[in-house]
Coordinates of C-alpha atoms and ligand atoms in Angstrom, one line a residue:
M1 CA 0.0 0.0 0.0
T2 CA 1.1 3.5 -0.8
T3 CA 2.1 5.7 2.2
T4 CA 1.5 9.1 0.7
M5 CA -1.6 11.0 -0.4
M6 CA -2.6 14.2 -2.1
A7 CA -3.8 17.0 0.1
L8 CA -4.6 20.8 0.1
Q9 CA -2.4 22.5 2.6
K10 CA -1.8 25.9 4.0
S11 CA 2.0 25.5 3.6
R12 CA 3.1 29.0 4.7
P13 CA 1.5 32.2 5.8
G14 CA -0.2 34.1 3.1
P15 CA -3.2 33.7 0.7
G16 CA -3.9 30.5 -1.1
L17 CA -3.7 26.7 -0.5
W18 CA -1.1 24.4 -2.0
R19 CA -1.6 21.0 -3.4
V20 CA 1.0 18.8 -1.7
T21 CA 2.0 15.1 -1.3
A22 CA 1.7 14.3 2.4
P23 CA 2.1 11.1 4.4
I24 CA -1.2 9.2 5.0
P25 CA -2.0 9.8 8.7
E26 CA -1.2 7.0 11.1
I27 CA -4.1 6.2 13.3
G28 CA -4.1 5.6 17.1
P29 CA -6.0 2.8 18.9
D30 CA -9.2 4.9 19.2
D31 CA -9.1 6.4 15.7
V32 CA -10.4 5.4 12.2
L33 CA -8.8 6.2 8.9
I34 CA -11.3 7.6 6.3
R35 CA -10.9 7.6 2.6
V36 CA -12.4 11.0 1.7
S37 CA -14.7 11.1 -1.3
K38 CA -16.3 14.5 -1.2
T39 CA -15.6 17.7 0.7
G40 CA -17.5 21.0 1.1
I41 CA -15.8 24.4 1.1
C42 CA -16.8 26.5 4.1
G43 CA -16.7 30.2 4.7
T44 CA -14.0 29.3 7.3
D45 CA -11.9 27.8 4.5
I46 CA -12.2 31.1 2.6
H47 CA -10.9 33.0 5.7
I48 CA -8.0 30.5 5.8
W49 CA -7.4 30.8 2.0
N50 CA -7.5 34.6 2.3
W51 CA -5.2 34.4 5.4
D52 CA -7.1 37.2 7.2
E53 CA -6.3 38.4 10.7
W54 CA -8.3 35.6 12.3
A55 CA -6.7 32.9 10.2
A56 CA -3.2 34.2 10.8
R57 CA -3.9 34.2 14.6
T58 CA -5.6 30.8 14.7
V59 CA -4.2 28.4 12.0
P60 CA -0.8 26.8 12.5
V61 CA 1.3 26.2 9.3
P62 CA 1.8 23.9 7.6
L63 CA -1.8 22.5 8.0
I64 CA -4.1 20.4 5.8
T65 CA -7.3 22.4 5.9
G66 CA -11.0 21.4 5.4
H67 CA -13.6 20.1 7.8
E68 CA -16.7 19.2 5.7
F69 CA -16.4 15.7 4.4
A70 CA -17.9 12.3 3.6
G71 CA -16.0 9.1 2.8
E72 CA -15.5 5.5 3.8
I73 CA -13.7 3.9 6.7
V74 CA -10.6 2.0 5.4
E75 CA -8.9 1.2 8.7
V76 CA -10.0 1.0 12.4
G77 CA -7.9 1.3 15.5
R78 CA -7.6 -1.7 17.8
N79 CA -9.9 -0.3 20.5
V80 CA -12.6 0.7 18.1
T81 CA -15.9 -1.1 18.3
G82 CA -19.1 -0.7 16.4
L83 CA -17.4 0.6 13.2
S84 CA -15.9 -1.4 10.4
V85 CA -14.0 -1.1 7.2
G86 CA -16.3 -0.1 4.3
Q87 CA -18.7 1.9 6.5
R88 CA -19.7 5.2 4.8
C89 CA -19.5 8.1 7.1
S90 CA -19.3 11.8 7.8
G91 CA -18.2 13.1 11.1
E92 CA -18.0 15.8 13.7
G93 CA -15.0 18.0 13.1
H94 CA -14.8 19.4 16.6
L95 CA -12.4 17.3 18.7
I96 CA -13.6 17.8 22.3
G97 CA -11.8 17.5 25.6
R98 CA -13.2 15.2 28.2
D99 CA -12.3 17.0 31.4
S100 CA -14.5 20.1 31.5
R101 CA -17.7 20.2 33.6
Q102 CA -19.8 20.6 30.4
S103 CA -18.1 17.8 28.6
R104 CA -18.5 15.4 31.5
A105 CA -22.2 16.4 31.7
G106 CA -22.5 15.3 28.0
K107 CA -22.8 18.8 26.7
F108 CA -19.9 18.2 24.3
H109 CA -20.5 21.3 22.1
L110 CA -19.8 23.5 25.2
D111 CA -16.4 22.1 25.9
P112 CA -13.9 25.0 26.0
A113 CA -11.0 22.8 25.0
T114 CA -12.5 22.0 21.6
R115 CA -10.1 21.8 18.6
G116 CA -11.2 21.8 15.0
I117 CA -10.0 19.6 12.2
G118 CA -8.8 21.7 9.3
V119 CA -8.4 24.7 11.7
N120 CA -6.2 23.5 14.6
E121 CA -5.6 19.9 13.5
Q122 CA -4.9 18.2 10.2
G123 CA -8.1 18.4 8.1
A124 CA -10.2 16.7 5.5
F125 CA -8.9 18.3 2.3
A126 CA -7.0 15.1 1.7
E127 CA -7.4 11.7 0.3
Y128 CA -7.3 10.3 3.8
L129 CA -8.4 11.7 7.2
R130 CA -7.7 10.4 10.6
L131 CA -10.6 10.9 13.0
P132 CA -11.4 9.7 16.5
A133 CA -14.0 6.9 16.2
F134 CA -16.1 8.9 18.7
N135 CA -16.5 11.6 16.1
V136 CA -17.6 9.4 13.3
V137 CA -21.2 9.6 12.1
P138 CA -22.2 6.7 9.9
L139 CA -24.3 7.6 6.9
P140 CA -27.4 5.7 6.0
D141 CA -27.8 4.5 2.4
T142 CA -30.5 7.3 1.9
I143 CA -27.8 10.0 2.3
D144 CA -25.2 10.1 -0.4
D145 CA -21.7 11.4 -0.1
E146 CA -22.5 14.7 -1.6
I147 CA -25.1 15.5 1.1
G148 CA -22.7 13.8 3.6
A149 CA -20.1 16.4 2.8
I150 CA -22.4 19.3 3.7
L151 CA -23.8 17.9 7.0
D152 CA -21.4 20.0 9.0
P153 CA -22.9 23.3 7.8
L154 CA -26.4 21.8 7.7
G155 CA -25.7 21.0 11.3
N156 CA -25.0 24.7 12.0
A157 CA -28.3 25.5 10.3
V158 CA -30.3 22.8 12.2
H159 CA -28.7 23.8 15.6
T160 CA -29.6 27.4 15.0
A161 CA -33.1 26.7 13.7
L162 CA -34.0 24.3 16.4
S163 CA -32.9 26.7 19.2
F164 CA -36.5 27.7 19.6
D165 CA -39.9 26.1 19.0
L166 CA -40.9 27.1 15.4
V167 CA -44.2 25.4 15.0
G168 CA -46.7 27.9 13.8
E169 CA -44.3 30.8 14.3
D170 CA -43.3 33.6 11.9
V171 CA -39.5 33.3 11.4
L172 CA -37.1 35.9 10.1
V173 CA -33.8 34.6 8.7
T174 CA -31.2 37.4 8.1
G175 CA -28.5 36.3 5.6
A176 CA -29.0 34.1 2.6
G177 CA -25.7 32.3 2.6
P178 CA -25.8 28.5 2.4
I179 CA -26.3 28.1 6.1
G180 CA -29.0 30.8 6.3
I181 CA -30.8 29.2 3.3
M182 CA -30.6 25.8 5.0
A183 CA -31.9 27.2 8.3
A184 CA -34.8 28.7 6.4
A185 CA -35.5 25.3 4.8
V186 CA -35.4 23.6 8.3
A187 CA -37.8 26.3 9.7
R188 CA -40.2 25.5 6.9
H189 CA -39.8 21.8 7.3
V190 CA -40.6 21.8 11.0
G191 CA -43.8 23.8 10.6
A192 CA -43.1 27.6 10.8
R193 CA -45.9 29.7 9.3
H194 CA -44.1 32.4 7.4
V195 CA -40.3 32.1 6.8
V196 CA -38.9 35.4 5.5
I197 CA -35.2 35.4 4.4
T198 CA -33.3 38.7 3.9
D199 CA -30.1 39.6 2.1
V200 CA -28.8 42.4 -0.1
N201 CA -27.6 39.9 -2.8
S202 CA -30.4 38.9 -5.2
D203 CA -28.5 35.8 -6.5
R204 CA -28.5 34.4 -3.0
L205 CA -32.2 35.2 -2.4
A206 CA -33.0 33.5 -5.8
L207 CA -31.2 30.5 -4.6
A208 CA -33.1 30.5 -1.3
T209 CA -36.4 30.2 -3.2
K210 CA -35.1 27.2 -5.1
V211 CA -34.2 25.4 -1.8
A212 CA -37.3 26.1 0.2
D213 CA -40.7 27.8 0.2
V214 CA -39.6 31.0 1.7
V215 CA -40.3 34.7 1.2
P216 CA -37.2 36.4 -0.1
V217 CA -36.7 40.1 0.8
N218 CA -33.9 42.2 -0.6
V219 CA -33.5 44.7 2.2
G220 CA -31.5 47.0 -0.1
K221 CA -34.7 47.6 -2.0
E222 CA -37.7 46.6 0.2
D223 CA -38.6 47.5 3.8
L224 CA -39.3 44.7 6.2
G225 CA -42.2 46.6 7.7
A226 CA -44.0 46.5 4.4
V227 CA -43.4 42.8 4.2
K228 CA -45.0 42.3 7.5
T229 CA -48.1 44.1 6.3
R230 CA -48.1 42.1 3.0
L231 CA -48.0 38.8 5.0
R232 CA -50.7 40.1 7.4
M233 CA -48.5 39.6 10.4
R234 CA -50.1 41.5 13.3
E235 CA -47.1 42.4 15.4
G236 CA -43.9 41.0 14.0
F237 CA -41.7 38.0 13.8
D238 CA -41.7 35.5 16.7
V239 CA -38.2 34.1 16.1
G240 CA -35.1 35.5 14.4
L241 CA -32.2 33.5 13.1
E242 CA -29.3 35.9 12.5
M243 CA -26.9 34.3 10.0
S244 CA -25.1 37.3 8.4
G245 CA -23.0 38.9 11.1
S246 CA -24.3 42.2 9.8
Q247 CA -25.1 45.0 12.3
A248 CA -27.8 46.4 10.1
A249 CA -29.4 42.9 9.9
L250 CA -29.5 42.5 13.7
D251 CA -31.0 46.0 14.0
Q252 CA -33.7 45.2 11.5
M253 CA -34.4 41.9 13.3
V254 CA -34.8 43.6 16.7
E255 CA -37.0 46.2 15.1
N256 CA -39.3 43.7 13.5
L257 CA -39.6 41.1 16.3
V258 CA -42.6 40.8 18.6
M259 CA -42.4 41.6 22.3
G260 CA -40.8 38.6 24.0
G261 CA -39.3 37.5 20.7
R262 CA -36.4 35.1 20.5
I263 CA -33.1 35.4 18.5
A264 CA -30.5 32.8 17.7
L265 CA -27.2 34.3 16.6
L266 CA -24.9 32.3 14.4
G267 CA -23.5 35.1 12.2
I268 CA -20.3 36.5 13.5
P269 CA -20.0 40.3 13.4
P270 CA -16.5 41.6 12.5
G271 CA -15.0 43.0 15.8
K272 CA -17.2 44.9 18.3
S273 CA -20.4 46.5 17.0
P274 CA -22.8 48.9 18.7
V275 CA -26.0 47.3 19.9
D276 CA -29.1 49.2 21.1
W277 CA -29.5 47.1 24.3
S278 CA -32.3 49.3 25.7
R279 CA -34.5 48.3 22.8
I280 CA -33.7 44.6 23.4
V281 CA -34.5 45.0 27.1
F282 CA -37.7 46.9 26.6
K283 CA -38.9 44.3 24.0
A284 CA -37.9 41.5 26.5
I285 CA -36.0 39.7 23.8
T286 CA -34.1 36.4 24.4
I287 CA -30.8 36.1 22.6
K288 CA -28.9 32.8 22.3
G289 CA -25.4 32.5 20.8
V290 CA -25.0 29.3 18.7
Y291 CA -21.7 27.6 18.1
G292 CA -21.2 24.5 16.0
R293 CA -23.6 21.6 16.4
E294 CA -25.1 20.1 19.5
I295 CA -23.0 16.9 19.4
F296 CA -24.6 14.5 18.7
E297 CA -28.2 15.5 19.0
T298 CA -28.0 17.8 16.0
W299 CA -26.5 15.0 13.9
Y300 CA -29.4 12.8 14.9
K301 CA -32.0 15.3 14.2
M302 CA -30.6 16.4 10.8
I303 CA -30.2 12.8 9.6
A304 CA -33.8 12.1 10.7
M305 CA -35.1 15.2 8.9
L306 CA -33.2 14.3 5.7
E307 CA -34.8 10.9 6.0
N308 CA -38.3 12.3 6.4
G309 CA -38.2 14.7 3.4
L310 CA -35.9 17.7 4.2
D311 CA -34.2 18.3 0.8
V312 CA -31.3 20.8 0.8
R313 CA -29.5 19.5 -2.3
P314 CA -30.3 22.6 -4.4
V315 CA -28.1 24.6 -2.1
I316 CA -25.1 22.9 -3.7
T317 CA -24.6 25.0 -6.8
H318 CA -21.1 24.0 -7.9
R319 CA -19.1 20.7 -8.1
F320 CA -15.5 20.5 -9.0
S321 CA -12.8 17.9 -9.2
V322 CA -10.1 18.5 -6.6
D323 CA -7.8 19.1 -9.7
D324 CA -9.7 22.3 -10.2
F325 CA -9.6 23.4 -6.5
V326 CA -8.3 26.9 -7.4
Q327 CA -11.4 27.5 -9.6
A328 CA -13.6 26.1 -6.8
F329 CA -12.2 28.5 -4.3
E330 CA -12.5 31.4 -6.7
T331 CA -16.1 30.5 -7.2
M332 CA -16.7 30.6 -3.4
R333 CA -14.8 33.8 -3.1
G334 CA -17.0 35.4 -5.7
G335 CA -19.9 35.4 -3.2
G336 CA -22.6 34.4 -5.7
S337 CA -22.4 30.6 -5.1
G338 CA -24.2 28.3 -2.8
K339 CA -22.3 25.3 -1.4
V340 CA -19.3 24.3 -3.5
V341 CA -18.3 20.6 -3.3
L342 CA -14.9 19.1 -4.2
H343 CA -14.8 15.5 -5.6
W344 CA -11.8 13.6 -4.5
H345 CA -12.3 10.4 -6.4
Ligands
ZN1 ZN1 -17.9 24.6 7.8

């Protein structure tokens, strides 16, 4: 068997990724080795490609990047039970510690010692990936590798959307990137009444309507207040899912929420931003920060929803062979795409 593989690596500080030949990872007794078939490109990967301030501060070099993947187990460590060679899988890319109070209470997603594959540890943009068996999520036959490769961001969407009860509620999603669009689709799937999604990019809003039965609003051109009237909403939105990191979007959300409304925040504002806290207090709004996925509850829920009819495939707008990874990244960086998936074999 060959001992080397092809991978996309941040080889040195600065923009770009480099295609390298690297050793196939050696697995420990509690790990599995996964032959990667498809990977998704995340906004995080674009930060790493661009080598912005966050990336330069966070990502060690050299590092194989990437954390959204699907593949097949080709080797299992000697302590691993319940998984075998040939099992198709995706997996949780957050490697958690086991010592914190939260982790020991089973709230793995709140462990402060979490490390991310493709961000802090060797990642999935490679022919082979080492992963702790604990992190593996087997894929049922009903979920193909392409969808398997976007379960990580779908998990962000599901975690955010399921933060609050959405049954019969009017939901506002600000930001029509792939995760915002998928969150809107989840809100619709679980029984929200109106799902309104806002952005200032009409391509993204057009994509949103292809993925789910949502009301797109270009807030550069149309006022949300008018939309509320058009939809005959008496007071405002019950739940807001903030996916853009835009200050203006959060302001609009607070403005258009009902008294006692609830907001889940996944979007990350750049740096500190001014917030009108008095308005939030007087409207008695609940705000929840959302990070990653609720391991492994979110994985369970999203696979269950995919099996009972949730369809997010149209959010994948571009597919490239890994040979064309530069073009794939340029497509993502252009800002007009949905999810971009790389095919490894
Ligand atoms: Zn991601």
